[in-house]
PDB file of C-alpha atoms in Angstrom:
ATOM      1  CA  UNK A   1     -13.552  -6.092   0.485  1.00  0.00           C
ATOM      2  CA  UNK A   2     -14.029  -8.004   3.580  1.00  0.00           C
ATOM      3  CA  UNK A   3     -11.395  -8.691   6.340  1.00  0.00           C
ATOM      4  CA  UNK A   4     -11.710 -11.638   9.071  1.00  0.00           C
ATOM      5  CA  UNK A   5      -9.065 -11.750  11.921  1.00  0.00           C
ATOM      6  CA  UNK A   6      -8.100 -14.884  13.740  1.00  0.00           C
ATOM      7  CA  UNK A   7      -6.744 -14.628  16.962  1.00  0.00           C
ATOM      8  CA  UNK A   8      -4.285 -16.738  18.617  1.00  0.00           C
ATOM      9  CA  UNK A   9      -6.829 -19.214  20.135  1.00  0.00           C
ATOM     10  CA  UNK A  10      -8.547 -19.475  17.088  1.00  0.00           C
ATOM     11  CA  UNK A  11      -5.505 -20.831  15.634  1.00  0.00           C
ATOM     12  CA  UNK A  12      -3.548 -22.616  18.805  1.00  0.00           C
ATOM     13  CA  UNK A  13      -3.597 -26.120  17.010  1.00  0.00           C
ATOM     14  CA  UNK A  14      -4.722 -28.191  13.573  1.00  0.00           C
ATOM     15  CA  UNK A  15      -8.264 -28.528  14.808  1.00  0.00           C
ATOM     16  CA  UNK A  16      -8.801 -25.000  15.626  1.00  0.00           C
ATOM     17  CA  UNK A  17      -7.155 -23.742  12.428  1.00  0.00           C
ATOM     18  CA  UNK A  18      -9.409 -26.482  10.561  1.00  0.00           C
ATOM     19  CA  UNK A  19     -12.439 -24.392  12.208  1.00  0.00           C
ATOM     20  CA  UNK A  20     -10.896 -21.642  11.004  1.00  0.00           C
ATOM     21  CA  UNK A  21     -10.684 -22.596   7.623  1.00  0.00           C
ATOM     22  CA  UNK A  22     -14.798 -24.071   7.643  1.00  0.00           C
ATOM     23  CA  UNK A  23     -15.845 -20.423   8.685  1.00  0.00           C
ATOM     24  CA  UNK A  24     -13.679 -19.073   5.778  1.00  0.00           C
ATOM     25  CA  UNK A  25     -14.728 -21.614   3.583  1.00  0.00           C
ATOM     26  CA  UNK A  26     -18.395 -20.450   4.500  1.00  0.00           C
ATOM     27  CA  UNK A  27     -17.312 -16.543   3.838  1.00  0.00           C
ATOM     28  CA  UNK A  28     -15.821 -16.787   0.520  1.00  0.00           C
ATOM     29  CA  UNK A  29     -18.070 -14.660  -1.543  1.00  0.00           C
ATOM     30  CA  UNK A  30     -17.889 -12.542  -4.959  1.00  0.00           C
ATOM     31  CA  UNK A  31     -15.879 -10.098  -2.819  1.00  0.00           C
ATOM     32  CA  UNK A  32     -12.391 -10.110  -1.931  1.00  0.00           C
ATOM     33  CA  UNK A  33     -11.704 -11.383   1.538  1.00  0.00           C
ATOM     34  CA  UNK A  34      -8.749 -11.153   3.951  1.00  0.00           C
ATOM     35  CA  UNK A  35      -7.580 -13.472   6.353  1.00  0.00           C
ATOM     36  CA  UNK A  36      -5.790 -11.986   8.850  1.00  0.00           C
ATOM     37  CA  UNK A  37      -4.612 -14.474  11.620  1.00  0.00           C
ATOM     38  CA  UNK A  38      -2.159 -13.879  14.856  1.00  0.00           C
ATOM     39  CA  UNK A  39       0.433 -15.980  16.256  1.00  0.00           C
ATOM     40  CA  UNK A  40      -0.532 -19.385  17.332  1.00  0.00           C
ATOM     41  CA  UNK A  41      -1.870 -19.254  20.993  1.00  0.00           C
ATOM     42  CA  UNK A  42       0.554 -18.934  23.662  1.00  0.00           C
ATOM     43  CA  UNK A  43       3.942 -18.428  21.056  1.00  0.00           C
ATOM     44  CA  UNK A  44       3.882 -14.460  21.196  1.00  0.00           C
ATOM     45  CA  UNK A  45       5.024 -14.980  24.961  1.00  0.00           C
ATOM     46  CA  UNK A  46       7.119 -18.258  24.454  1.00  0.00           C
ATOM     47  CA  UNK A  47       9.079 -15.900  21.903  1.00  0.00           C
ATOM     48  CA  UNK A  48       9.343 -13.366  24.499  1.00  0.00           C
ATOM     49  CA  UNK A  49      10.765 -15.190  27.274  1.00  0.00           C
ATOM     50  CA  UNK A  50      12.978 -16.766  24.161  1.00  0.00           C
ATOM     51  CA  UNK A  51      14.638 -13.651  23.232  1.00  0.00           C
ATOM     52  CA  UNK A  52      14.577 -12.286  27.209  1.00  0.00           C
ATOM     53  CA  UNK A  53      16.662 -15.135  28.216  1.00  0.00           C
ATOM     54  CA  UNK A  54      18.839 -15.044  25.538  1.00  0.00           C
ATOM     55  CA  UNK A  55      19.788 -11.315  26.268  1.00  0.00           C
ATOM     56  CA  UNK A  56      20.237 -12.886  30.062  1.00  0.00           C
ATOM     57  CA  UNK A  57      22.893 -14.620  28.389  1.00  0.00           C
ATOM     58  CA  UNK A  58      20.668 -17.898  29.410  1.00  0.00           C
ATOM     59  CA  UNK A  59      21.102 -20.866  27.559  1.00  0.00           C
ATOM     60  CA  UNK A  60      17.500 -21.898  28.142  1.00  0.00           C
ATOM     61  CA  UNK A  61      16.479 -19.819  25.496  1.00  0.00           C
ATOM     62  CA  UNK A  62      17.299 -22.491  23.276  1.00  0.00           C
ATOM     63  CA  UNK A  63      15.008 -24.866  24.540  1.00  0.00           C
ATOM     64  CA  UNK A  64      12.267 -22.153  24.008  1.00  0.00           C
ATOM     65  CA  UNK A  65      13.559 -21.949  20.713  1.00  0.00           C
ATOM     66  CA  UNK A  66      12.927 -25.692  20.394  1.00  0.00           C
ATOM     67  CA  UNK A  67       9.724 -25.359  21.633  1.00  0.00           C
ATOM     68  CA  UNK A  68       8.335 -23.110  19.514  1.00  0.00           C
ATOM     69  CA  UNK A  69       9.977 -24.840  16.308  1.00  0.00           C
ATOM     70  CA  UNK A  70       8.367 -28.596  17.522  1.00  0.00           C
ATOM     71  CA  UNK A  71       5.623 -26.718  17.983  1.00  0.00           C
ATOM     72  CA  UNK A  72       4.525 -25.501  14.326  1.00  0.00           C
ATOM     73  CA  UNK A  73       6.017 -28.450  12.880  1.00  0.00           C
ATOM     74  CA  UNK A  74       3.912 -30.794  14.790  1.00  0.00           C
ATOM     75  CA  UNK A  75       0.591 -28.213  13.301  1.00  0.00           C
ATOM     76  CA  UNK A  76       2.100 -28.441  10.118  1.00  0.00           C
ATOM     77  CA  UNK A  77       1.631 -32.712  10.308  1.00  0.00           C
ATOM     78  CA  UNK A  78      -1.661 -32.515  12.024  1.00  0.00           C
ATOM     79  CA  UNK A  79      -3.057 -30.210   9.675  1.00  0.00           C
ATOM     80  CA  UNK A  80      -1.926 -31.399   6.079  1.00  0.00           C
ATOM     81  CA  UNK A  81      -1.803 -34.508   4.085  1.00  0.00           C
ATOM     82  CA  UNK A  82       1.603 -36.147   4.325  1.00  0.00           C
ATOM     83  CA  UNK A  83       1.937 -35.536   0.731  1.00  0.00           C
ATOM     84  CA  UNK A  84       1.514 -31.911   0.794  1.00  0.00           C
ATOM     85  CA  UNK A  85       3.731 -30.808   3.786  1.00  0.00           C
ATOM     86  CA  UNK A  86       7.291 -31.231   2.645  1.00  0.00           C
ATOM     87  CA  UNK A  87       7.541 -27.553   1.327  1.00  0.00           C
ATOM     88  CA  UNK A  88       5.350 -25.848   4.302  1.00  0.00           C
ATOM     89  CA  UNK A  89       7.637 -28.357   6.893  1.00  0.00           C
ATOM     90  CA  UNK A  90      10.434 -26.584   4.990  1.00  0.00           C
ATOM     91  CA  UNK A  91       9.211 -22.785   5.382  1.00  0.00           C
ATOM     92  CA  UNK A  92       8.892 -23.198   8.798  1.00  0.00           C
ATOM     93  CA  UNK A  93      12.519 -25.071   9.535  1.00  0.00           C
ATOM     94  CA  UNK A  94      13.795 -21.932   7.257  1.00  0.00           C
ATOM     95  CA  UNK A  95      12.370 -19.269   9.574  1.00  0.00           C
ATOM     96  CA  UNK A  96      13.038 -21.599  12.793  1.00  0.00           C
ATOM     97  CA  UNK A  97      16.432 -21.273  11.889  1.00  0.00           C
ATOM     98  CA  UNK A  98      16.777 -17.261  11.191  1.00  0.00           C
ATOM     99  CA  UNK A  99      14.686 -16.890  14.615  1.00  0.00           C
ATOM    100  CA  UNK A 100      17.469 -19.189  16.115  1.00  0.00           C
ATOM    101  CA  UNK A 101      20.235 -16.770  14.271  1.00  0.00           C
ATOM    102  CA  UNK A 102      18.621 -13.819  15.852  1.00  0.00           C
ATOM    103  CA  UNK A 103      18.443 -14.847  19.498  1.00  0.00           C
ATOM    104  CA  UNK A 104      22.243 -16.487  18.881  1.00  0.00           C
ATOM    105  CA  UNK A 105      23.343 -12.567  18.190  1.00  0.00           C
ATOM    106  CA  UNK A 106      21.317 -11.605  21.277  1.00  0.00           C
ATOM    107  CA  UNK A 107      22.643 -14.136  23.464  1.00  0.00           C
ATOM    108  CA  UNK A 108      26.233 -13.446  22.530  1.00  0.00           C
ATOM    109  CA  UNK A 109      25.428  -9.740  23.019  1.00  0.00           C
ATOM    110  CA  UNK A 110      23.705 -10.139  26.033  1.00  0.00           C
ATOM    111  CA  UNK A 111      21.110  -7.184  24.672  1.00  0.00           C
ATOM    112  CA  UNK A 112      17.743  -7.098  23.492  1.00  0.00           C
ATOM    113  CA  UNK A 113      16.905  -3.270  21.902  1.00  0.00           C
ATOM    114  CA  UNK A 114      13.021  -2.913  21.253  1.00  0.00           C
ATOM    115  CA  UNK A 115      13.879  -3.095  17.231  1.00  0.00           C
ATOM    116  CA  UNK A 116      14.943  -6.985  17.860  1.00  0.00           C
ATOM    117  CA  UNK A 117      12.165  -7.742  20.318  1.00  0.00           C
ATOM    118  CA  UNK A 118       9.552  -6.594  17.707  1.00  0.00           C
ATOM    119  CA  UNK A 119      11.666  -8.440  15.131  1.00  0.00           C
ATOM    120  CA  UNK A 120      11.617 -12.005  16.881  1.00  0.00           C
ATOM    121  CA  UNK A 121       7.952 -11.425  17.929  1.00  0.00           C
ATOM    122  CA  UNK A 122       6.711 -10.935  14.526  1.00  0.00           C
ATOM    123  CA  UNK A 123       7.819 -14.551  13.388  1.00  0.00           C
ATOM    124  CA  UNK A 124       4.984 -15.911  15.480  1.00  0.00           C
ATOM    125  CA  UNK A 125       2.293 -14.246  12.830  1.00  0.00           C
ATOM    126  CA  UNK A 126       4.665 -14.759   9.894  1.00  0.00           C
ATOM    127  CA  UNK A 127       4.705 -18.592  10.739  1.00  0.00           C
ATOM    128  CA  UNK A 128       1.399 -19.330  12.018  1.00  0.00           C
ATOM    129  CA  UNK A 129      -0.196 -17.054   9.084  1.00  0.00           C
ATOM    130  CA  UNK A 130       1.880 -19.275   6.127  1.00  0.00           C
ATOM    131  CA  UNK A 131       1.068 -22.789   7.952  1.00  0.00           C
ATOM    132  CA  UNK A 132      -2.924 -21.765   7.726  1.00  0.00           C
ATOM    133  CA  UNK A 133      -2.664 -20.510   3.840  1.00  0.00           C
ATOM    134  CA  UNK A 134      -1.144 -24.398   3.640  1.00  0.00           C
ATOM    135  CA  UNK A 135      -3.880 -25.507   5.171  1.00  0.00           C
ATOM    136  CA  UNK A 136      -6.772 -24.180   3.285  1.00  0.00           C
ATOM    137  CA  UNK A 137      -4.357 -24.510   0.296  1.00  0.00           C
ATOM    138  CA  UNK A 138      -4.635 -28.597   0.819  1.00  0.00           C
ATOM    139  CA  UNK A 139      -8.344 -28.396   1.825  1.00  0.00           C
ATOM    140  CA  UNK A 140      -9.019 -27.045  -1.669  1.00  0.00           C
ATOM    141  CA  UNK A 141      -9.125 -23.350  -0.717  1.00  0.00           C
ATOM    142  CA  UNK A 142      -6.418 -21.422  -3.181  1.00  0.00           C
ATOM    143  CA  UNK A 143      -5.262 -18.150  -1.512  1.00  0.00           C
ATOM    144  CA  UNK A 144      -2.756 -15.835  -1.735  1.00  0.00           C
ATOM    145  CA  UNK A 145      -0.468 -15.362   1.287  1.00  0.00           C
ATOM    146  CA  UNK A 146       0.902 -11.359   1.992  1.00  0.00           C
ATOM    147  CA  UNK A 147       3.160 -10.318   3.987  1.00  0.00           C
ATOM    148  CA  UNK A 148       1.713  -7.793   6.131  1.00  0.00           C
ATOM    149  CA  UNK A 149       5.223  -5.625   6.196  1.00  0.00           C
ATOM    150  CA  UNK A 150       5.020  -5.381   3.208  1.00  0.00           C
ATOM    151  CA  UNK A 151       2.095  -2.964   2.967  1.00  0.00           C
ATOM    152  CA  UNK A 152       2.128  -1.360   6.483  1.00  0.00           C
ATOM    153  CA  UNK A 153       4.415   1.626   6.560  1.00  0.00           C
ATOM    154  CA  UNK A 154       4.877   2.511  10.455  1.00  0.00           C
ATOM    155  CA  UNK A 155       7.392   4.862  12.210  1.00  0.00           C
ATOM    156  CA  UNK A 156      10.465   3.989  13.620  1.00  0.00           C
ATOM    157  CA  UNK A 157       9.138   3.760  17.325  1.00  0.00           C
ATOM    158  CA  UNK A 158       9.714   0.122  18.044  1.00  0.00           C
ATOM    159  CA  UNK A 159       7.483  -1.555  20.496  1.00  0.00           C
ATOM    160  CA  UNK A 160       5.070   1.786  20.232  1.00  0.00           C
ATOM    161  CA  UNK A 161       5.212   2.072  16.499  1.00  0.00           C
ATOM    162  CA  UNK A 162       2.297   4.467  14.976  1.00  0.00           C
ATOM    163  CA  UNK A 163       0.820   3.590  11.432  1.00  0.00           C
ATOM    164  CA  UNK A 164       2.143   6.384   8.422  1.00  0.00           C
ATOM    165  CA  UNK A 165      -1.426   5.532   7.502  1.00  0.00           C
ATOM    166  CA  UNK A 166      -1.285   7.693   3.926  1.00  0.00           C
ATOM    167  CA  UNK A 167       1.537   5.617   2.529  1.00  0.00           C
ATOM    168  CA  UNK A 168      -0.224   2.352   4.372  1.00  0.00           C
ATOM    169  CA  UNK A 169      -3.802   3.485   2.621  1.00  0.00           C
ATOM    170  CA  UNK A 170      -2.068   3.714  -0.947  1.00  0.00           C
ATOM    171  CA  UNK A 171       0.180   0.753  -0.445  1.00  0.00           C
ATOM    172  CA  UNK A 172      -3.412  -1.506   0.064  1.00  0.00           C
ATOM    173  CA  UNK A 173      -5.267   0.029  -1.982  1.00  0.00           C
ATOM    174  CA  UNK A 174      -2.916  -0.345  -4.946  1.00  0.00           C
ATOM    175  CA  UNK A 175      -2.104  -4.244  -4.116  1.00  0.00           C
ATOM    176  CA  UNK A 176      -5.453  -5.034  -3.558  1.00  0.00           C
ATOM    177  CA  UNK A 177      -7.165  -3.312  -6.890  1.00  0.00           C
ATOM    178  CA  UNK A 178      -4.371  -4.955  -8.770  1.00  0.00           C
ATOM    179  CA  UNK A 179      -4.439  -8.287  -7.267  1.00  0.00           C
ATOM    180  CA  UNK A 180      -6.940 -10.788  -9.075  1.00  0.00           C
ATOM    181  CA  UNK A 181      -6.649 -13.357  -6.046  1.00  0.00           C
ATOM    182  CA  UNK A 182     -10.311 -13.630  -4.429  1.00  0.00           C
ATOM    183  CA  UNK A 183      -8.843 -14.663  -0.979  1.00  0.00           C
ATOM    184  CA  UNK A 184      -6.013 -13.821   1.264  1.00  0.00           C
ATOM    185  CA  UNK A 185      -4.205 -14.777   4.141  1.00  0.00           C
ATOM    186  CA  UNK A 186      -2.006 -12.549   6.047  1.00  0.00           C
ATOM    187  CA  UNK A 187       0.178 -12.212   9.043  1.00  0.00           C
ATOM    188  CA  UNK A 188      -1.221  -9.636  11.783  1.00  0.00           C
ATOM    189  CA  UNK A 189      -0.451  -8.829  15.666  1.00  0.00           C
TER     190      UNK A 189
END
């Protein structure tokens, strides 16, 4: 198994992500590979000052929130076919608008605990990770997207969480050896 991660510059806009998804392209081998690729540059601190404001009980926070949505939509058209974006353009909206729900209950509560701020935070590699598996999905690379939560077990520490790295190790290992997929693309800080 091989594992290539993709930083947040690597994946700030279409024509980075499409450089992203030559060296991948170039990497596929007889061996499963993961993708693992952050937030798209800059939106891990737009989403920060998003949620901060909102627990300032500042109404800017929405135009962060607008921000950020205009901003993956607009990646979304630049990077696939007009044909093939109505269902990605859709995903995104969809988690634009529970972001939007969770910085509406911080705004009204005028509090921001270290649970939500890790919870708002990790929509930038949720989104950004789905809009690249799109990507090479309409370039003619099939993947399979994973949700990184869903095999990382961590502690309860928020902000400073540690890895339960037995349950994590089993949880891999056991998706991975069962999965017939070649190639995957998953969300990762």
């Amino acid at each position: 198994m091989k594992v290539l991660k993709f930083g947040g510059s690597s994946v700030s806009n279409a024509e980075n992500i499409r450089s992203v998804i030559a060296i991948v392209k170039q990497s596929v081998s007889s061996e499963k590979l993961i993708v693992i690729v952050s937030a798209l540059g800059g939106i891990t601190d737009l989403l920060i000052q998003c949620a901060t404001l909102a627990s300032l009980n500042d109404e800017n926070y929405k135009i962060k929130l607008q921000e950020i949505e205009e901003r993956h939509l607009e990646t979304v058209k630049q990077l696939i076919p007009v044909s093939n974006q109505s269902s990605t353009l859709s995903w995104v909206k969809s988690r634009c608008n529970e972001l939007e729900d969770i910085c509406n209950g911080i705004y009204l509560l005028g509090e921001l605990s270290d649970r939500t701020k890790d919870r708002v935070v990790s929509y930038g590699e949720l989104i950004s990770s789905m809009i690249v598996s799109a990507g090479m999905k309409a370039s003619g690379l099939e993947n399979r997207w994973k949700d990184s939560k869903e095999l990382i077990i961590t502690d309860s520490n928020f902000s400073h969480a540690s890895v339960d790295f037995s349950v994590t190790n089993r949880n891999v290992q056991r998706y991975f050896n069962t999965a017939p997929d070649p190639l995957f693309l998953m969300p990762g800080f």
